[in-house]
CSV table of C-alpha atoms and ligand atoms in Angstrom, one decimal:
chain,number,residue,atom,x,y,z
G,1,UNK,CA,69.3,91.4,103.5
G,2,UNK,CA,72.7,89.9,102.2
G,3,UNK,CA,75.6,89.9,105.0
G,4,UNK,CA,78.1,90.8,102.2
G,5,UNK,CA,81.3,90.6,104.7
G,6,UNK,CA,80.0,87.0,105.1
G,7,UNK,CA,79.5,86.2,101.9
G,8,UNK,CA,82.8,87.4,100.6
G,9,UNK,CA,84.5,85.1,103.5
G,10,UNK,CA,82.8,82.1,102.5
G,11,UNK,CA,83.2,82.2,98.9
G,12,UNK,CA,86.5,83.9,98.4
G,13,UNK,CA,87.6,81.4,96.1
G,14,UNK,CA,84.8,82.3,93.6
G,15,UNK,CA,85.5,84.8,91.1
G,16,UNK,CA,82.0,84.5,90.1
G,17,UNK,CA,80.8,84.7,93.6
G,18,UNK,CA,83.3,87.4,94.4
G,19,UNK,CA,81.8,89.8,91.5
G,20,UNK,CA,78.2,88.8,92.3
G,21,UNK,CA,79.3,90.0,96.2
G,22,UNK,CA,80.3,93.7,94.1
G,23,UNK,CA,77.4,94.1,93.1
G,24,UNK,CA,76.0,93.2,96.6
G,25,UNK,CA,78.0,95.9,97.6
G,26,UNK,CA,77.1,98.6,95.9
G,27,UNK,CA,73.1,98.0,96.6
G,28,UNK,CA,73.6,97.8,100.3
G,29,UNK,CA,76.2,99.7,101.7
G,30,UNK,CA,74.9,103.3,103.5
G,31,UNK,CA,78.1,105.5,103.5
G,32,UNK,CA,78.6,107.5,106.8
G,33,UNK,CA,78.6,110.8,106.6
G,34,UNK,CA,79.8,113.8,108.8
G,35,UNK,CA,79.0,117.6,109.1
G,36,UNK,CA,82.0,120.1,107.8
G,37,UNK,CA,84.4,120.2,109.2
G,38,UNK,CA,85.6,116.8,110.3
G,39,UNK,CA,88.4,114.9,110.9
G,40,UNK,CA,89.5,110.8,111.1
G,41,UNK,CA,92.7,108.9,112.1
G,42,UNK,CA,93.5,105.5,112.6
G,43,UNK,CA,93.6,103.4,116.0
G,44,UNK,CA,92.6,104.3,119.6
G,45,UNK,CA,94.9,106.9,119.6
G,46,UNK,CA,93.6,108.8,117.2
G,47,UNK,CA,90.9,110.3,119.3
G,48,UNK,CA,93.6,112.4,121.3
G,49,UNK,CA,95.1,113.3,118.1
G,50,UNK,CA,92.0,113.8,116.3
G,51,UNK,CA,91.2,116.5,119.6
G,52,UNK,CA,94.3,118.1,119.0
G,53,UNK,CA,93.2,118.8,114.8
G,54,UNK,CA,89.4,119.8,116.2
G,55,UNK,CA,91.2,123.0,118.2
G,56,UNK,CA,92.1,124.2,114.9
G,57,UNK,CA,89.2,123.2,112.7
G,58,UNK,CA,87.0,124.5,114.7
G,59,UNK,CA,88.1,127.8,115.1
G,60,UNK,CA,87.7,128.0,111.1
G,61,UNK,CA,91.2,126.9,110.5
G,62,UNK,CA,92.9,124.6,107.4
G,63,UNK,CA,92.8,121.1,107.4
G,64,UNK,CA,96.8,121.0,106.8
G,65,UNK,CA,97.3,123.1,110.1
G,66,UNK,CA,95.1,120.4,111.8
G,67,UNK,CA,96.7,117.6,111.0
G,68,UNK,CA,100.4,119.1,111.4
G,69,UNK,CA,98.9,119.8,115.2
G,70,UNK,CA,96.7,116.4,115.2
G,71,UNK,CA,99.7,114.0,113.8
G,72,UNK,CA,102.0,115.9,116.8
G,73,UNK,CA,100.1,114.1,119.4
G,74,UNK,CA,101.2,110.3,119.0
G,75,UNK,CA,104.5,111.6,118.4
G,76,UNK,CA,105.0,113.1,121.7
G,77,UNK,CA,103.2,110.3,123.6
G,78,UNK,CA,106.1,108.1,125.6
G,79,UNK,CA,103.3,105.6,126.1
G,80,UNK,CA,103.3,105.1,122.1
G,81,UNK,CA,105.8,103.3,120.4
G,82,UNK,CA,104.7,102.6,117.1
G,83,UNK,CA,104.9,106.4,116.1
G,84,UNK,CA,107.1,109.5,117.2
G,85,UNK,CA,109.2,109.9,120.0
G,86,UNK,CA,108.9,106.7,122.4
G,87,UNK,CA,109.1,104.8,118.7
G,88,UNK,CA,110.4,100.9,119.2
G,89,UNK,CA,113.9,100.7,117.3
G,90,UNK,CA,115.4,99.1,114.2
G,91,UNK,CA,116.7,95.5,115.1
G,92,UNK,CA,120.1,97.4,115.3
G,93,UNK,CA,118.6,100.1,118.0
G,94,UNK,CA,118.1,102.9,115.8
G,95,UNK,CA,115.1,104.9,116.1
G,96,UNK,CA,114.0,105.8,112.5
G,97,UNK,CA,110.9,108.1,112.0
G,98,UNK,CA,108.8,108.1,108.7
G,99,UNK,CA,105.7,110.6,107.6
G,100,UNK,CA,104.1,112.2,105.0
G,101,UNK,CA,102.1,115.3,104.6
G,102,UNK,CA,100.1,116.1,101.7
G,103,UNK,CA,97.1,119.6,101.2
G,104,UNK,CA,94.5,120.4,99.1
G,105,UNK,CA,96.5,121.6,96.2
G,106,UNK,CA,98.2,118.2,95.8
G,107,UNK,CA,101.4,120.0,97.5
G,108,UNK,CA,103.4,117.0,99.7
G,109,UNK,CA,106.4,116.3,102.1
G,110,UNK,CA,107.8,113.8,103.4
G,111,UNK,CA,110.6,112.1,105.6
G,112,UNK,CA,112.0,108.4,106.2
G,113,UNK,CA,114.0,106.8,108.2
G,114,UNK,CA,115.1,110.2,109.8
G,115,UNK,CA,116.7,109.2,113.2
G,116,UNK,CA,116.9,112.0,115.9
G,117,UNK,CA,114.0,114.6,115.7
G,118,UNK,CA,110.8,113.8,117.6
G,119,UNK,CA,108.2,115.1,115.0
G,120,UNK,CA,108.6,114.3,111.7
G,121,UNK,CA,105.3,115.4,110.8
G,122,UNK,CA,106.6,118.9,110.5
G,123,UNK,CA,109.6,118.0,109.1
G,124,UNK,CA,107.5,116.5,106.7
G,125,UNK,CA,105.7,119.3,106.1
G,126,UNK,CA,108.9,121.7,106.1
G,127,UNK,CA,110.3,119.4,103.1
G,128,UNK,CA,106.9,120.5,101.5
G,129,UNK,CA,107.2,124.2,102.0
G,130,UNK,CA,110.7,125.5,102.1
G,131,UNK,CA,112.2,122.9,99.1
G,132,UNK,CA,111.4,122.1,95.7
G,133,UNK,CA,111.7,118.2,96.4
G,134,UNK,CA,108.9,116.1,98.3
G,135,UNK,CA,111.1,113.3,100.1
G,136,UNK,CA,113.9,113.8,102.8
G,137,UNK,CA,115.7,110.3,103.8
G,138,UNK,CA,118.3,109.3,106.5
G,139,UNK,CA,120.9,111.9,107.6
G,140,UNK,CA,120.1,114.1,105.0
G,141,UNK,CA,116.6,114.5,106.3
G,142,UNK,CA,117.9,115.0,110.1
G,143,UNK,CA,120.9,117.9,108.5
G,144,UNK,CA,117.5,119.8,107.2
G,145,UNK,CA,115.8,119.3,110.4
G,146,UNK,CA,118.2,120.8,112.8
G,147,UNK,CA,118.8,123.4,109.9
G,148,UNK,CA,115.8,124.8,110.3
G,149,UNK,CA,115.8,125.0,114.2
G,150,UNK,CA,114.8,121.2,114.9
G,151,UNK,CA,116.5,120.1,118.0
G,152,UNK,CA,118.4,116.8,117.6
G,153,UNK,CA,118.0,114.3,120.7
G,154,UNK,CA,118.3,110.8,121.4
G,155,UNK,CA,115.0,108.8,120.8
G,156,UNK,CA,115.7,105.2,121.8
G,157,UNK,CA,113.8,105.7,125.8
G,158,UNK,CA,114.8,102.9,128.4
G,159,UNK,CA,111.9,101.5,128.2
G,160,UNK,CA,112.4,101.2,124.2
G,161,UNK,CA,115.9,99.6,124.9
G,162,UNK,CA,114.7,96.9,127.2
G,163,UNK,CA,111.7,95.9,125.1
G,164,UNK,CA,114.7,96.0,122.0
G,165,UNK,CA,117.3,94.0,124.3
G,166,UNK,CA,114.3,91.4,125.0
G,167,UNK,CA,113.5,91.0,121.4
G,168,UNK,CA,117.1,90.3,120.6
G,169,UNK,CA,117.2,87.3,122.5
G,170,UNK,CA,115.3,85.5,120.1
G,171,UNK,CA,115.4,88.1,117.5
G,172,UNK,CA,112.7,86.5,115.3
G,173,UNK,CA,110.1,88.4,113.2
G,174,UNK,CA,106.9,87.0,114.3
G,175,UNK,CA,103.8,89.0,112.9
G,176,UNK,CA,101.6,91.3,115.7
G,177,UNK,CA,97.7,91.5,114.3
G,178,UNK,CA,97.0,94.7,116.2
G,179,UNK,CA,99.8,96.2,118.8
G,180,UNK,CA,96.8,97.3,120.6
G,181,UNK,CA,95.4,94.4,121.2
G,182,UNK,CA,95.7,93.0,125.4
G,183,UNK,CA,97.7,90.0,124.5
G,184,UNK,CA,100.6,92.1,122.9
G,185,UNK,CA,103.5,91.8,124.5
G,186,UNK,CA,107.1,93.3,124.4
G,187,UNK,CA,109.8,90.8,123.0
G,188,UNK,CA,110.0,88.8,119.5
G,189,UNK,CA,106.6,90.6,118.2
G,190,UNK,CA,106.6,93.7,116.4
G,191,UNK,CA,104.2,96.2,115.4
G,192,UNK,CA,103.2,98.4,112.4
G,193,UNK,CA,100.2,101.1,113.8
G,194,UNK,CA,100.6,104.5,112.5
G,195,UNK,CA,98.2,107.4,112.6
G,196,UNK,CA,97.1,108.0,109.6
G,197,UNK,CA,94.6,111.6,109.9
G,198,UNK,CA,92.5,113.2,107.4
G,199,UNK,CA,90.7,116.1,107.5
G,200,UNK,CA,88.2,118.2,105.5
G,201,UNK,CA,88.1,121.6,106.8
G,202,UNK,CA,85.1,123.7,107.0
G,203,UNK,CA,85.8,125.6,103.4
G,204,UNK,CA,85.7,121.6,102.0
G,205,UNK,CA,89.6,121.4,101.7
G,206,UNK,CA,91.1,117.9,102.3
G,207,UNK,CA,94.7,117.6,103.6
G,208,UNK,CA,95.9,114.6,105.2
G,209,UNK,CA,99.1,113.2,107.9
G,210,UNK,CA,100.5,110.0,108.1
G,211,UNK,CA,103.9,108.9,110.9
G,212,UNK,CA,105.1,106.3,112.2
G,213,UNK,CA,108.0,104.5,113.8
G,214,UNK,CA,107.5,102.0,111.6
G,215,UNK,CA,107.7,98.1,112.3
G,216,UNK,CA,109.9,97.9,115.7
G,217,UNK,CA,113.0,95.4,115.1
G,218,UNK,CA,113.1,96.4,111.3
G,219,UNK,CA,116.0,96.3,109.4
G,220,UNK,CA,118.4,99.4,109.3
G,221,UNK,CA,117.0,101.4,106.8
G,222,UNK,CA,113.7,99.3,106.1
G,223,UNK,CA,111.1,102.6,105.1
G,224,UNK,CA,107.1,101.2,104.9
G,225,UNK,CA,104.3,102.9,103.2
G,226,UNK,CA,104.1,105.7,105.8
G,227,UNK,CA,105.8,107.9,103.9
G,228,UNK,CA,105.3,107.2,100.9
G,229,UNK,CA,102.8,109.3,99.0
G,230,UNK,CA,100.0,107.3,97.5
G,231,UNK,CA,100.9,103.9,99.8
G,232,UNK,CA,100.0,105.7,103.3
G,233,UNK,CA,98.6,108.5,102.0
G,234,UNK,CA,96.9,110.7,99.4
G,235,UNK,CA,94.6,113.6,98.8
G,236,UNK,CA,92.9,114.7,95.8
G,237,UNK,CA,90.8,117.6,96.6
G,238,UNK,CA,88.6,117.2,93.4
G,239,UNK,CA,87.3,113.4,95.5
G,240,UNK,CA,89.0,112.9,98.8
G,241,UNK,CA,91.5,111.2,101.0
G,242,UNK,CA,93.0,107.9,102.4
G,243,UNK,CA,95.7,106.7,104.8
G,244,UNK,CA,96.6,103.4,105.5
G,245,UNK,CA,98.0,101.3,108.8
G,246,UNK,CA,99.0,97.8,108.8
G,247,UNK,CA,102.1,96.1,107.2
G,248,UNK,CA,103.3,98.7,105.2
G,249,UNK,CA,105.0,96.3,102.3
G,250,UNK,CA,101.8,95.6,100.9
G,251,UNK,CA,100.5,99.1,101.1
G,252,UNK,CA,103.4,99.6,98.8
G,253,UNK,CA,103.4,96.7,96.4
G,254,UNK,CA,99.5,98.1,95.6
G,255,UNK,CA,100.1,102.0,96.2
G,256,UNK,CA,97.0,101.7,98.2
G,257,UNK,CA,96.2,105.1,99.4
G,258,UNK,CA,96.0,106.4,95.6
G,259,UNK,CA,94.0,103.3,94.9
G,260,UNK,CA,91.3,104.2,97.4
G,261,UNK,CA,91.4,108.0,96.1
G,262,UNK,CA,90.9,106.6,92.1
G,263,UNK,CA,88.5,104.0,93.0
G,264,UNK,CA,86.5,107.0,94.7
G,265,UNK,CA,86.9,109.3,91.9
G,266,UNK,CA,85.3,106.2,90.0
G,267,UNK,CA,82.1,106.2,92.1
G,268,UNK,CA,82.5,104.0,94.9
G,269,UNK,CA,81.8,105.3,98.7
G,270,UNK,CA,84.9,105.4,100.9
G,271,UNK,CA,83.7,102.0,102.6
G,272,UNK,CA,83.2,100.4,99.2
G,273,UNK,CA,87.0,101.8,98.2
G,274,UNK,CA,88.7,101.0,101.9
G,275,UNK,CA,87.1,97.1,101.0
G,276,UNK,CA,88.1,97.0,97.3
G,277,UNK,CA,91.6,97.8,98.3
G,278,UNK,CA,91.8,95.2,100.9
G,279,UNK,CA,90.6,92.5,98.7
G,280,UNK,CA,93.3,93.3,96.1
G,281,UNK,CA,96.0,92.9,98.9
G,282,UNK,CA,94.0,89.4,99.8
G,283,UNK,CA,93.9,88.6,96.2
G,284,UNK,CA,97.9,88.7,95.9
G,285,UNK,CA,98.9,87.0,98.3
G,286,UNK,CA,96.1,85.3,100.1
G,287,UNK,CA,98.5,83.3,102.1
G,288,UNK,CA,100.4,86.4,103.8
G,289,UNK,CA,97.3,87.9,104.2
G,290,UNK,CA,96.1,85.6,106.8
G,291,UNK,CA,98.7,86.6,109.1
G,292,UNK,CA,98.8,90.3,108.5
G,293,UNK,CA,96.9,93.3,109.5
G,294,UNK,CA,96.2,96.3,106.8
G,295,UNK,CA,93.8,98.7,107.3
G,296,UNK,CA,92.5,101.5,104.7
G,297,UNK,CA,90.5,104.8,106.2
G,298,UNK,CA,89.3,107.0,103.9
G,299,UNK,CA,87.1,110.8,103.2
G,300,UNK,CA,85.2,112.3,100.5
G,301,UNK,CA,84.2,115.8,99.4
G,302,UNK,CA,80.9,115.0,101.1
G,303,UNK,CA,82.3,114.0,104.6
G,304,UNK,CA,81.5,110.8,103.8
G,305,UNK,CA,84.3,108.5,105.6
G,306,UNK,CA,84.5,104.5,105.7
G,307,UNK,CA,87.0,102.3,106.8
G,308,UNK,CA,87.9,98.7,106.1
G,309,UNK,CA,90.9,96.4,107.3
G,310,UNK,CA,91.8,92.2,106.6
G,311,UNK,CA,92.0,91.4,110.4
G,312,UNK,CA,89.3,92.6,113.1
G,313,UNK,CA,90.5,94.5,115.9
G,314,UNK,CA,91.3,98.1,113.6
G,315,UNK,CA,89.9,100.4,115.0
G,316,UNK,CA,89.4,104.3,113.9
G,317,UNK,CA,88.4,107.5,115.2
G,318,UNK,CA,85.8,110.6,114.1
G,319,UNK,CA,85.5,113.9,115.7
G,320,UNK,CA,82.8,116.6,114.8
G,321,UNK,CA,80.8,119.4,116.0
G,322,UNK,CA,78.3,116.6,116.9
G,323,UNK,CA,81.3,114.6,119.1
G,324,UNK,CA,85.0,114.9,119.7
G,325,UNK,CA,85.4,111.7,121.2
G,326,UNK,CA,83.8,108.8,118.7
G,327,UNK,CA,86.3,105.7,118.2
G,328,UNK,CA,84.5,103.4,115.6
G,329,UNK,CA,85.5,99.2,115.6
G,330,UNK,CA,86.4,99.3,111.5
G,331,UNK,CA,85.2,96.1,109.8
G,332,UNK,CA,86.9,93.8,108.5
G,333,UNK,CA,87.3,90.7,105.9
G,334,UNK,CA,88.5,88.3,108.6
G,335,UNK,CA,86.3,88.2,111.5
A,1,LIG,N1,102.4,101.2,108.1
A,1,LIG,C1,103.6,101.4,108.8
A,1,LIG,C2,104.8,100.6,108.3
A,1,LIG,O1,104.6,99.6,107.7
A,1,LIG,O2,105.9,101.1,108.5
């Protein structure tokens, strides 16, 4: 049989090739597919969060419930600082928080660059059920907070400070593939992994959670697709959901969460969407590309989930009745 990753690598620069490699695709690729009810999020951490969701899905409860609980995780963990709490700083030491929340009846909320609250998740979904607007930003999104009983602290941690105060020495952007991965270190790198959950409950509603901390050493008010409803995330109930991680600009510039949805809605598996939307980022800017990490996960109406990411080293994870532990290695175009 046809390697199709393969094939796509070594002929990228074929259009011809490249469609022939579609249709490749679509005779080849077995979905994965889940018992009800299920949930996924993005990265190692994910499991812990993804345990967090199972306590209420299990019990019967909504998917939104479990990924309010499941996206709370990662934001309390010190140890994490690309989302939440312990979240690496702006280049001028301002911790800024962005998340999105969106249900099954297309409802959505969302904060960015809110400084001062440790879990924007639920501010995020707050935003979604006590106003009429979707999307909180800055102080204005930190006044609702503590308005409705958030307590304000100070986020930057020492440990945050010092890994800030090393990267201004040099204060360069260099790209990080994967913050996860050994040779990661603190100084001039910075990071982009968010959790990005989804979960289809067992009455076959989809909601879906997406935070971050955004790329450490950003500019001051520099908001990435986490927030952003149809860049890091989207739910259509009728066909399914999909979060993104990775450098969040290009999430943006092709609204990649919605594109995933449609391209589902048009037929394609989550894996088959998750790659399609990677290969449009490629396709832009081939050059960026190389040096970037973007990764797409994805759910349908069947509990059919796939994930697909430019750089290897993504990484997501699946928790069931079957097994609340499962991290899967996501696949990738560059290998
Ligand atoms: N994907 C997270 C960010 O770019 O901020």
């Amino acid at each position: 049989m046809l390697n199709r990753r393969k094939f796509i690598t070594l002929t990228a620069a074929s259009a011809y090739l490249t469609t022939l490699a579609d249709k490749v695709l679509a005779q080849t690729t077995e979905p994965l597919k889940s018992t009800l009810p299920v949930v996924i999020s993005t990265w190692d951490f994910g499991v812990a969060a993804n345990q967090a969701a199972w306590g209420v899905l299990k019990n019967g409860g909504r998917a939104l419930d479990a990924v309010e609980a499941g996206a709370r995780i990662p934001e309390a963990d010190m140890k994490n600082h690309s989302v939440g709490r312990a979240g690496y700083p702006d280049r001028d030491g301002h911790v800024t928080l962005d998340a999105c929340i969106m249900d099954e009846q297309g409802n959505c909320g969302s904060v960015a660059a809110m400084e001062n609250i440790a879990h924007p998740i639920s501010v995020a979904r707050m935003v979604m059920e006590k106003t009429p607007h979707v999307m909180l930003a800055g102080d204005g999104a930190t006044q609702f907070a503590v308005e409705h009983g958030f307590t304000k602290e100070t986020l930057l941690t020492p440990e945050s400070e010092k890994a800030w105060k090393e990267w201004l020495k040099t204060a360069k952007y260099a790209p990080v593939i994967n913050s996860e991965n050994k040779d990661y270190k603190l100084g001039n790198k910075y990071n982009h992994d968010t959790i990005g959950m989804l979960a289809l409950d067992s009455k076959g509603n989809i909601s879906g959670a997406c935070t971050t901390s955004g790329m450490a050493w950003k500019l001051h008010g520099r908001v990435g697709d986490s927030p952003i409803i149809g860049a890091g995330l989207y739910v259509d109930n009728e066909v399914g959901g999909a979060t993104s991680t990775g450098v969040g600009e290009e999430v943006i510039r092709n609204v990649g969460s919605f594109l995933v949805v449609e391209l589902m809605r048009q037929g394609h598996s989550p894996q088959q969407a998750c790659e399609e939307a990677v290969k449009r980022i490629i396709k832009k800017k081939p050059e960026t590309a190389k040096q970037i990490q973007v990764g797409f996960l994805a759910i349908n109406k069947k509990g059919e989930y796939g994930a697909f990411a430019i750089q290897e080293g993504f990484s997501y994870a699946v928790c069931n009745a079957e097994k609340q532990d499962t991290l899967i290695k996501g696949e990738s175009f560059y290998k």
